[in-house]
Amino acid sequence: DGGITQSPKYLFRKEGQNVTLSCEQNLNHDAMYWYRQDPGQGLRLIYYSQIVNDFQKGDIAEGYSVSREKKESFPLTVTSAQKNPTAFYLCASSIKGQPYYGYTFGSGTRLTVV
Amino acid sequence: SQQGEEDPQALSIQEGENATMNCSYKTSINNLQWYRQNSGRGLVHLILIRSNEREKHSGRLRVTLDTSKKSSSLLITASRAADTASYFCATDASGSRLTFGEGTQLTVNP
């Protein structure tokens, strides 16, 4: 079955450490997105990519980095520059250039700073 | 920036009742979408309404869109305990990204 896989489901980070969240899709979607969700809040866009080897900053990109070397993969690195990284991270994908289709979401990674 | 704002923030009803959630937004849009999120899970796409549409149905869901008021509503009829979740509206203004609202937490009591 096609879908998006995020791993790990839970991740613990020490102060000053970089961590990478994985997002893989087999839907043949061109566009991929990373959102951050804080408790009781909506989703805020971190980065998005419409095509391989290209990506754009979202609303809260500071302290995060991404790469898009393959169509299927869009990993997110939470760097030590992100001062408040504890949150629920959601990856999504969609058909590029088709504004009338919804996003498909992964099941999320919960990141906690210890 | 948060484009959509849902109202109410929380809604508690009895099974069998209808649930109505509202969403307001600020800029012109291509389409507006509604998503559902069960606790601790990813979002699931429910329904999309285009800017030139006024009403759309899908099963027990009914969505309306009023572009003159920049608002939308989601109606869930004959609610069930399994409908308990958070519901988010999301707007597509650019064709390249969605902007989500803060969500409405719906609780359906058996």
Coordinates of N, CA and C in Angstrom, one line a residue:
Chain A
D1 N 0.8 -1.2 0.0 CA 0.0 0.0 0.0 C 0.9 1.2 0.0
G2 N 0.4 2.3 -0.7 CA 1.2 3.5 -0.8 C 0.9 4.3 0.5
G3 N 2.0 5.1 0.9 CA 1.8 6.0 2.0 C 3.1 6.7 2.4
I4 N 3.1 7.3 3.5 CA 4.2 8.0 4.0 C 4.6 7.4 5.4
T5 N 5.9 7.2 5.5 CA 6.5 6.6 6.7 C 7.4 7.5 7.4
Q6 N 7.1 7.8 8.6 CA 8.0 8.7 9.4 C 8.6 7.8 10.5
S7 N 9.9 8.1 10.7 CA 10.6 7.4 11.8 C 11.7 8.3 12.4
P8 N 12.0 8.1 13.7 CA 11.3 7.1 14.6 C 9.9 7.8 15.0
K9 N 9.2 7.0 15.8 CA 7.9 7.5 16.3 C 8.2 8.5 17.5
Y10 N 9.2 8.1 18.3 CA 9.6 8.9 19.4 C 11.1 9.1 19.4
L11 N 11.5 10.4 19.7 CA 12.9 10.7 19.6 C 13.3 11.6 20.8
F12 N 14.4 11.3 21.4 CA 14.8 12.1 22.6 C 16.2 12.8 22.2
R13 N 16.3 14.1 22.4 CA 17.5 14.8 22.1 C 18.1 15.5 23.3
K14 N 19.4 15.4 23.4 CA 20.0 16.1 24.5 C 20.3 17.5 24.0
E15 N 20.5 18.4 25.0 CA 20.8 19.8 24.7 C 22.1 19.8 23.8
G16 N 22.0 20.7 22.7 CA 23.2 20.8 21.9 C 23.4 19.8 20.8
Q17 N 22.5 18.8 20.7 CA 22.6 17.7 19.8 C 21.8 18.0 18.5
N18 N 22.3 17.6 17.4 CA 21.5 17.6 16.2 C 20.8 16.2 16.0
V19 N 19.6 16.2 15.6 CA 18.9 15.0 15.3 C 18.2 15.1 13.9
T20 N 18.1 13.9 13.3 CA 17.4 13.9 12.0 C 16.2 13.0 12.0
L21 N 15.1 13.5 11.5 CA 13.8 12.8 11.4 C 13.7 12.4 10.0
S22 N 13.2 11.1 9.8 CA 13.1 10.5 8.5 C 11.7 10.6 8.0
C23 N 11.5 10.9 6.7 CA 10.2 10.9 6.0 C 10.4 10.2 4.6
E24 N 9.7 9.1 4.4 CA 9.8 8.4 3.1 C 8.4 8.2 2.6
Q25 N 8.2 8.4 1.3 CA 6.9 8.2 0.7 C 7.0 7.4 -0.6
N26 N 6.0 6.5 -0.9 CA 6.0 5.7 -2.1 C 4.8 6.0 -2.9
L27 N 4.3 7.3 -2.8 CA 3.1 7.7 -3.5 C 3.4 8.3 -4.9
N28 N 4.7 8.4 -5.2 CA 5.2 9.1 -6.4 C 4.8 10.6 -6.4
H29 N 4.6 11.2 -5.2 CA 4.3 12.6 -5.1 C 5.6 13.4 -5.3
D30 N 5.4 14.6 -6.0 CA 6.6 15.4 -6.2 C 6.8 16.3 -5.0
A31 N 5.7 16.8 -4.3 CA 5.9 17.8 -3.3 C 5.9 17.1 -1.9
M32 N 6.7 17.6 -1.0 CA 6.8 17.1 0.4 C 6.9 18.3 1.3
Y33 N 6.4 18.1 2.5 CA 6.3 19.2 3.5 C 6.7 18.7 4.9
W34 N 7.2 19.6 5.7 CA 7.4 19.4 7.1 C 6.7 20.4 7.9
Y35 N 5.9 19.9 8.9 CA 5.1 20.8 9.8 C 5.5 20.5 11.2
R36 N 5.4 21.5 12.0 CA 5.6 21.4 13.5 C 4.2 21.6 14.2
Q37 N 3.9 20.8 15.2 CA 2.7 21.0 15.9 C 3.0 21.0 17.4
D38 N 2.7 22.1 18.1 CA 2.8 22.2 19.5 C 1.5 21.8 20.2
P39 N 1.5 21.4 21.5 CA 0.3 20.9 22.1 C -0.9 21.9 22.0
G40 N -2.0 21.3 21.6 CA -3.2 22.2 21.5 C -3.2 23.2 20.4
Q41 N -2.2 23.1 19.5 CA -2.0 24.1 18.5 C -2.2 23.6 17.1
G42 N -2.3 24.5 16.1 CA -2.3 24.1 14.7 C -0.9 23.7 14.2
L43 N -0.9 23.5 12.9 CA 0.4 23.1 12.2 C 1.1 24.4 11.7
R44 N 2.4 24.4 11.9 CA 3.2 25.5 11.3 C 4.2 24.9 10.3
L45 N 4.3 25.5 9.2 CA 5.2 25.0 8.1 C 6.7 25.3 8.3
I46 N 7.5 24.3 8.3 CA 8.9 24.5 8.5 C 9.7 24.6 7.2
Y47 N 9.6 23.6 6.3 CA 10.2 23.6 5.0 C 9.2 22.9 4.0
Y48 N 9.4 23.2 2.7 CA 8.7 22.4 1.8 C 9.5 22.3 0.5
S49 N 9.2 21.2 -0.3 CA 10.0 20.9 -1.5 C 9.0 20.5 -2.6
Q50 N 9.1 21.2 -3.7 CA 8.2 20.9 -4.8 C 8.9 19.9 -5.8
I51 N 10.2 19.8 -5.7 CA 10.9 19.0 -6.7 C 12.3 18.6 -6.1
V52 N 12.8 17.5 -6.6 CA 14.1 17.0 -6.1 C 15.2 18.1 -6.3
N53 N 16.0 18.2 -5.2 CA 17.1 19.2 -5.2 C 16.7 20.6 -5.1
D54 N 15.5 20.8 -4.6 CA 15.0 22.2 -4.4 C 14.1 22.2 -3.2
F55 N 14.2 23.2 -2.4 CA 13.3 23.3 -1.2 C 13.2 24.8 -0.8
Q56 N 12.1 25.1 -0.1 CA 11.9 26.5 0.3 C 11.6 26.6 1.8
K57 N 12.0 27.7 2.4 CA 11.7 27.9 3.8 C 10.2 28.1 4.0
G58 N 9.7 27.6 5.1 CA 8.3 27.9 5.5 C 8.3 29.1 6.5
D59 N 7.4 29.0 7.4 CA 7.2 30.1 8.4 C 8.1 30.1 9.6
I60 N 8.7 28.9 9.9 CA 9.5 28.7 11.1 C 10.7 27.9 10.8
A61 N 11.5 28.3 9.8 CA 12.6 27.5 9.3 C 13.9 27.6 10.2
E62 N 14.0 28.6 11.0 CA 15.2 28.8 11.8 C 15.5 27.7 12.7
G63 N 16.7 27.1 12.7 CA 17.1 26.0 13.5 C 16.8 24.7 12.9
Y64 N 16.3 24.6 11.7 CA 16.0 23.4 11.0 C 16.8 23.4 9.6
S65 N 17.0 22.2 9.1 CA 17.6 22.1 7.8 C 17.0 20.8 7.1
V66 N 16.9 20.8 5.8 CA 16.4 19.7 5.1 C 17.2 19.4 3.8
S67 N 17.0 18.3 3.2 CA 17.6 17.9 1.9 C 16.5 17.2 1.1
R68 N 16.7 17.2 -0.2 CA 15.8 16.5 -1.1 C 16.6 15.9 -2.2
E69 N 17.3 14.9 -1.9 CA 18.2 14.2 -2.9 C 17.5 13.2 -3.7
K70 N 16.4 12.7 -3.2 CA 15.6 11.7 -3.9 C 14.1 12.1 -3.8
K71 N 13.3 11.7 -4.8 CA 11.9 12.1 -4.8 C 11.2 11.5 -3.6
E72 N 11.6 10.3 -3.1 CA 10.9 9.6 -2.1 C 11.2 10.1 -0.7
S73 N 12.3 10.8 -0.5 CA 12.8 11.1 0.8 C 13.0 12.6 1.1
F74 N 12.6 13.0 2.3 CA 12.7 14.4 2.7 C 13.0 14.5 4.2
P75 N 14.3 14.2 4.5 CA 14.6 14.2 6.0 C 14.8 15.6 6.5
L76 N 14.4 15.7 7.8 CA 14.5 17.0 8.5 C 15.5 16.9 9.6
T77 N 16.5 17.8 9.7 CA 17.4 17.9 10.8 C 17.1 19.0 11.7
V78 N 16.9 18.7 13.0 CA 16.7 19.7 14.0 C 18.0 20.0 14.6
T79 N 18.5 21.2 14.4 CA 19.9 21.5 14.8 C 19.9 22.1 16.2
S80 N 21.1 22.2 16.8 CA 21.2 22.8 18.1 C 20.8 24.2 18.2
A81 N 20.7 24.9 17.0 CA 20.3 26.3 17.0 C 18.8 26.4 17.3
Q82 N 18.0 25.3 17.2 CA 16.6 25.4 17.5 C 16.4 25.3 19.0
K83 N 16.1 26.4 19.6 CA 16.1 26.5 21.1 C 14.9 25.7 21.8
N84 N 13.9 25.5 21.1 CA 12.7 24.9 21.7 C 12.2 23.8 20.8
P85 N 12.9 22.7 20.6 CA 12.5 21.7 19.6 C 11.5 20.7 20.0
T86 N 11.1 20.7 21.3 CA 10.1 19.7 21.8 C 8.8 20.0 21.1
A87 N 8.3 19.0 20.3 CA 7.1 19.2 19.5 C 6.8 17.9 18.8
F88 N 5.7 17.9 18.1 CA 5.2 16.8 17.3 C 5.5 17.2 15.8
Y89 N 6.3 16.4 15.1 CA 6.6 16.8 13.7 C 5.9 15.9 12.7
L90 N 5.3 16.6 11.8 CA 4.5 15.9 10.8 C 5.0 16.1 9.4
C91 N 5.2 15.0 8.6 CA 5.6 15.1 7.2 C 4.4 14.8 6.3
A92 N 4.3 15.5 5.2 CA 3.2 15.3 4.3 C 3.7 15.4 2.8
S93 N 2.9 14.9 1.9 CA 3.2 14.9 0.5 C 2.0 15.2 -0.3
S94 N 2.2 15.7 -1.5 CA 1.0 16.0 -2.4 C 1.5 16.0 -3.8
I95 N 0.5 15.9 -4.7 CA 0.8 16.0 -6.2 C 1.2 17.4 -6.5
K96 N 2.3 17.6 -7.1 CA 2.8 19.0 -7.4 C 1.9 19.6 -8.5
G97 N 1.7 20.9 -8.4 CA 1.0 21.6 -9.4 C -0.5 21.2 -9.5
Q98 N -1.0 20.5 -8.6 CA -2.4 20.1 -8.6 C -3.1 20.7 -7.3
P99 N -3.6 21.9 -7.4 CA -4.1 22.5 -6.2 C -5.4 22.0 -5.7
Y100 N -5.9 20.9 -6.3 CA -7.2 20.4 -5.9 C -7.2 19.0 -5.3
Y101 N -6.0 18.7 -4.8 CA -5.8 17.4 -4.1 C -5.3 17.7 -2.7
G102 N -5.7 16.9 -1.8 CA -5.3 17.1 -0.4 C -3.9 16.5 -0.2
Y103 N -3.4 16.7 1.0 CA -2.1 16.2 1.5 C -2.3 14.8 2.1
T104 N -1.3 14.0 2.0 CA -1.2 12.8 2.7 C -0.2 12.9 3.8
F105 N -0.6 12.6 5.0 CA 0.3 12.8 6.2 C 0.9 11.5 6.7
G106 N 2.1 11.6 7.2 CA 2.7 10.5 8.0 C 2.1 10.5 9.4
S107 N 2.5 9.5 10.2 CA 1.9 9.4 11.5 C 2.7 10.2 12.6
G108 N 3.7 10.9 12.2 CA 4.4 11.8 13.1 C 5.6 11.3 13.9
T109 N 6.4 12.2 14.3 CA 7.5 11.9 15.2 C 7.4 12.9 16.4
R110 N 7.4 12.3 17.6 CA 7.4 13.2 18.8 C 8.8 13.3 19.3
L111 N 9.3 14.6 19.3 CA 10.6 14.9 19.7 C 10.6 15.5 21.1
T112 N 11.4 15.0 22.0 CA 11.5 15.6 23.3 C 13.0 15.9 23.6
V113 N 13.2 17.1 24.2 CA 14.5 17.4 24.7 C 14.7 17.0 26.1
V114 N 15.8 16.2 26.4 CA 16.0 15.7 27.7 C 17.2 16.4 28.3
Chain B
S1 N 2.5 32.2 9.1 CA 1.4 32.9 9.6 C 0.2 32.0 9.6
Q2 N -0.7 32.1 10.6 CA -1.9 31.3 10.6 C -3.0 32.0 9.9
Q3 N -3.4 31.4 8.8 CA -4.4 32.0 8.0 C -5.8 31.7 8.5
G4 N -6.0 30.4 8.9 CA -7.4 30.0 9.3 C -7.5 30.0 10.8
E5 N -8.7 30.4 11.2 CA -9.1 30.4 12.6 C -10.4 29.6 12.7
E6 N -10.3 28.6 13.6 CA -11.5 27.8 13.8 C -12.3 28.2 15.0
D7 N -13.5 28.0 14.9 CA -14.4 28.3 16.0 C -15.6 27.3 16.1
P8 N -15.9 26.7 17.3 CA -15.2 27.0 18.5 C -13.9 26.3 18.7
Q9 N -13.2 26.5 19.7 CA -11.9 25.8 20.0 C -12.2 24.4 20.5
A10 N -13.3 24.2 21.2 CA -13.7 22.9 21.7 C -15.2 22.8 21.6
L11 N -15.7 21.6 21.3 CA -17.1 21.3 21.2 C -17.4 19.9 21.7
S12 N -18.4 19.9 22.6 CA -18.8 18.6 23.2 C -20.3 18.4 23.0
I13 N -20.6 17.2 22.3 CA -22.0 16.9 22.0 C -22.3 15.5 22.3
Q14 N -23.6 15.1 22.2 CA -24.0 13.7 22.5 C -24.0 13.0 21.1
E15 N -23.8 11.7 21.2 CA -23.9 10.9 20.0 C -25.3 11.1 19.3
G16 N -25.3 11.2 18.0 CA -26.5 11.4 17.3 C -26.8 12.8 16.9
E17 N -26.2 13.7 17.7 CA -26.3 15.2 17.4 C -25.5 15.6 16.2
N18 N -25.7 16.7 15.7 CA -24.9 17.3 14.6 C -23.8 18.2 15.2
A19 N -22.7 18.2 14.6 CA -21.6 19.1 15.0 C -21.2 20.1 13.9
T20 N -21.1 21.3 14.3 CA -20.8 22.4 13.3 C -19.5 23.1 13.8
M21 N -18.6 23.2 12.9 CA -17.3 23.9 13.1 C -17.1 25.0 12.0
N22 N -16.6 26.1 12.4 CA -16.4 27.2 11.5 C -15.0 27.6 11.4
C23 N -14.6 28.1 10.2 CA -13.3 28.5 9.9 C -13.3 29.8 9.2
S24 N -12.5 30.8 9.6 CA -12.4 32.0 8.9 C -10.9 32.2 8.4
Y25 N -10.8 32.9 7.3 CA -9.4 33.1 6.8 C -9.3 34.5 6.3
K26 N -8.1 34.9 5.8 CA -7.8 36.3 5.6 C -7.6 36.7 4.2
T27 N -7.0 35.8 3.4 CA -6.7 36.2 2.0 C -7.5 35.4 1.0
S28 N -7.4 35.7 -0.3 CA -8.1 35.0 -1.3 C -7.5 33.6 -1.4
I29 N -8.3 32.6 -1.8 CA -7.8 31.2 -1.8 C -8.2 30.5 -3.1
N30 N -7.4 29.4 -3.4 CA -7.7 28.5 -4.5 C -8.7 27.5 -4.0
N31 N -8.5 27.0 -2.8 CA -9.4 26.0 -2.2 C -9.2 26.0 -0.7
L32 N -10.2 25.4 0.0 CA -10.1 25.2 1.4 C -10.4 23.7 1.7
Q33 N -9.6 23.2 2.6 CA -9.6 21.8 2.9 C -9.9 21.6 4.4
W34 N -10.5 20.5 4.8 CA -10.7 20.1 6.1 C -10.0 18.8 6.4
Y35 N -9.4 18.7 7.6 CA -8.6 17.5 8.0 C -9.1 17.1 9.4
R36 N -8.8 15.9 9.7 CA -9.2 15.3 11.0 C -7.9 14.7 11.6
Q37 N -7.7 14.9 12.9 CA -6.5 14.3 13.6 C -7.0 13.6 14.9
N38 N -6.8 12.3 14.9 CA -7.0 11.6 16.2 C -5.8 11.9 17.1
S39 N -6.0 11.8 18.3 CA -4.9 12.2 19.3 C -3.6 11.5 19.0
G40 N -2.5 12.2 18.9 CA -1.2 11.7 18.7 C -1.0 11.1 17.3
R41 N -1.8 11.3 16.4 CA -1.7 10.7 15.0 C -1.5 11.8 14.0
G42 N -1.3 11.4 12.7 CA -1.2 12.3 11.6 C -2.6 12.8 11.2
L43 N -2.6 13.7 10.3 CA -3.9 14.3 9.8 C -4.4 13.4 8.7
V44 N -5.7 13.4 8.6 CA -6.4 12.7 7.5 C -7.2 13.7 6.7
H45 N -7.0 13.7 5.4 CA -7.8 14.6 4.5 C -9.3 14.2 4.5
L46 N -10.2 15.1 4.7 CA -11.6 14.8 4.7 C -12.3 15.2 3.4
I47 N -12.1 16.5 3.1 CA -12.9 17.1 2.0 C -12.2 18.4 1.6
L48 N -12.3 18.7 0.3 CA -11.8 19.9 -0.3 C -12.9 20.6 -1.1
I49 N -12.9 21.9 -0.9 CA -13.9 22.7 -1.6 C -13.2 23.8 -2.4
R50 N -13.5 24.0 -3.6 CA -12.8 24.9 -4.5 C -13.4 26.3 -4.2
S51 N -12.7 27.4 -4.6 CA -13.1 28.7 -4.4 C -14.4 29.1 -5.2
N52 N -14.7 28.3 -6.2 CA -15.9 28.6 -7.0 C -17.1 27.7 -6.6
E53 N -16.9 26.9 -5.6 CA -18.0 26.1 -5.1 C -18.5 26.7 -3.8
R54 N -19.8 26.4 -3.5 CA -20.4 27.0 -2.3 C -20.7 25.9 -1.3
E55 N -20.9 24.7 -1.8 CA -21.3 23.6 -0.9 C -20.8 22.3 -1.4
K56 N -20.4 21.4 -0.5 CA -20.0 20.1 -1.0 C -20.3 19.0 0.1
H57 N -20.7 17.8 -0.3 CA -21.0 16.8 0.6 C -20.1 15.6 0.4
S58 N -19.9 14.9 1.5 CA -19.2 13.6 1.4 C -19.7 12.8 2.6
G59 N -20.5 11.8 2.3 CA -21.1 11.0 3.4 C -21.8 11.8 4.4
R60 N -21.4 11.8 5.7 CA -22.0 12.6 6.8 C -21.5 14.0 6.9
L61 N -20.6 14.3 6.0 CA -19.9 15.6 6.0 C -20.6 16.6 5.0
R62 N -20.7 17.8 5.5 CA -21.2 18.9 4.6 C -20.3 20.1 4.8
V63 N -19.7 20.6 3.8 CA -18.9 21.8 3.9 C -19.5 22.9 3.0
T64 N -19.5 24.1 3.6 CA -19.9 25.3 2.9 C -18.8 26.3 2.8
L65 N -18.8 27.1 1.8 CA -17.7 28.1 1.6 C -18.4 29.4 1.2
D66 N -18.1 30.5 1.9 CA -18.6 31.8 1.6 C -17.3 32.7 1.4
T67 N -17.0 32.9 0.1 CA -15.7 33.6 -0.2 C -15.9 35.1 0.1
S68 N -17.1 35.6 0.1 CA -17.4 37.0 0.4 C -17.1 37.3 1.9
K69 N -17.4 36.3 2.7 CA -17.1 36.5 4.1 C -15.8 35.8 4.6
K70 N -15.2 35.2 3.6 CA -13.9 34.5 3.9 C -14.1 33.5 5.1
S71 N -15.1 32.6 4.9 CA -15.4 31.7 6.0 C -16.0 30.4 5.4
S72 N -15.8 29.3 6.2 CA -16.3 28.0 5.8 C -16.8 27.3 7.0
S73 N -17.7 26.4 6.8 CA -18.2 25.6 7.9 C -18.2 24.1 7.6
L74 N -17.9 23.3 8.6 CA -18.0 21.8 8.4 C -19.1 21.3 9.3
L75 N -20.0 20.6 8.7 CA -21.1 20.0 9.5 C -20.9 18.5 9.5
I76 N -20.9 17.9 10.6 CA -20.9 16.4 10.7 C -22.3 16.0 11.3
T77 N -23.0 15.3 10.5 CA -24.4 14.9 10.9 C -24.4 13.6 11.6
A78 N -25.4 13.4 12.5 CA -25.5 12.1 13.2 C -24.2 11.6 13.8
S79 N -23.6 12.4 14.6 CA -22.2 12.1 15.1 C -22.1 10.8 15.9
R80 N -21.0 10.3 15.9 CA -20.7 9.0 16.6 C -19.5 9.2 17.5
A81 N -19.3 8.4 18.5 CA -18.2 8.5 19.4 C -16.9 8.5 18.7
A82 N -16.9 7.7 17.6 CA -15.6 7.6 16.8 C -15.3 8.9 16.0
D83 N -16.2 9.8 16.0 CA -15.9 11.1 15.4 C -15.0 12.0 16.3
T84 N -14.9 11.6 17.5 CA -14.1 12.4 18.5 C -12.6 12.5 18.0
A85 N -12.2 13.8 17.8 CA -10.9 14.1 17.1 C -10.8 15.6 17.1
S86 N -9.7 16.1 16.6 CA -9.5 17.5 16.3 C -9.7 17.7 14.8
Y87 N -10.3 18.8 14.4 CA -10.6 19.1 13.0 C -10.0 20.4 12.7
F88 N -9.3 20.4 11.6 CA -8.5 21.6 11.1 C -9.0 22.0 9.7
C89 N -9.1 23.3 9.5 CA -9.2 23.8 8.2 C -7.9 24.2 7.7
A90 N -7.7 24.2 6.4 CA -6.4 24.5 5.8 C -6.7 25.2 4.5
T91 N -6.0 26.3 4.2 CA -6.3 27.1 3.0 C -5.1 27.0 2.0
D92 N -5.4 27.0 0.8 CA -4.4 27.0 -0.3 C -4.6 28.3 -1.0
A93 N -3.6 29.2 -0.8 CA -3.7 30.5 -1.4 C -2.8 30.7 -2.6
S94 N -1.7 29.8 -2.6 CA -0.7 30.0 -3.6 C -0.5 28.8 -4.6
G95 N -1.2 27.7 -4.3 CA -1.0 26.5 -5.1 C 0.2 25.7 -4.7
S96 N 1.0 26.2 -3.7 CA 2.2 25.5 -3.4 C 2.3 25.1 -1.9
R97 N 1.4 25.5 -1.1 CA 1.5 25.2 0.3 C 0.1 25.4 1.0
L98 N -0.1 24.7 2.0 CA -1.4 24.8 2.8 C -1.0 25.5 4.1
T99 N -1.9 26.4 4.6 CA -1.8 27.0 5.9 C -3.0 26.6 6.8
F100 N -2.6 26.0 7.9 CA -3.6 25.4 8.8 C -4.1 26.4 9.9
G101 N -5.3 26.2 10.3 CA -5.8 26.9 11.5 C -5.4 26.2 12.8
E102 N -6.0 26.7 13.9 CA -5.7 26.1 15.2 C -6.4 24.9 15.6
G103 N -7.5 24.6 14.9 CA -8.3 23.4 15.1 C -9.4 23.5 16.1
T104 N -10.4 22.6 15.9 CA -11.5 22.5 16.9 C -11.5 21.1 17.4
Q105 N -11.4 21.0 18.8 CA -11.5 19.7 19.4 C -12.9 19.2 19.6
L106 N -13.3 18.2 18.9 CA -14.7 17.7 19.0 C -14.7 16.4 19.9
T107 N -15.6 16.5 20.9 CA -15.8 15.3 21.8 C -17.2 14.9 21.6
V108 N -17.4 13.6 21.2 CA -18.8 13.1 21.0 C -19.0 12.0 22.1
N109 N -19.9 12.3 23.0 CA -20.2 11.5 24.2 C -21.2 10.4 23.9
P110 N -20.9 9.1 24.2 CA -21.8 8.0 23.9 C -23.1 8.1 24.8

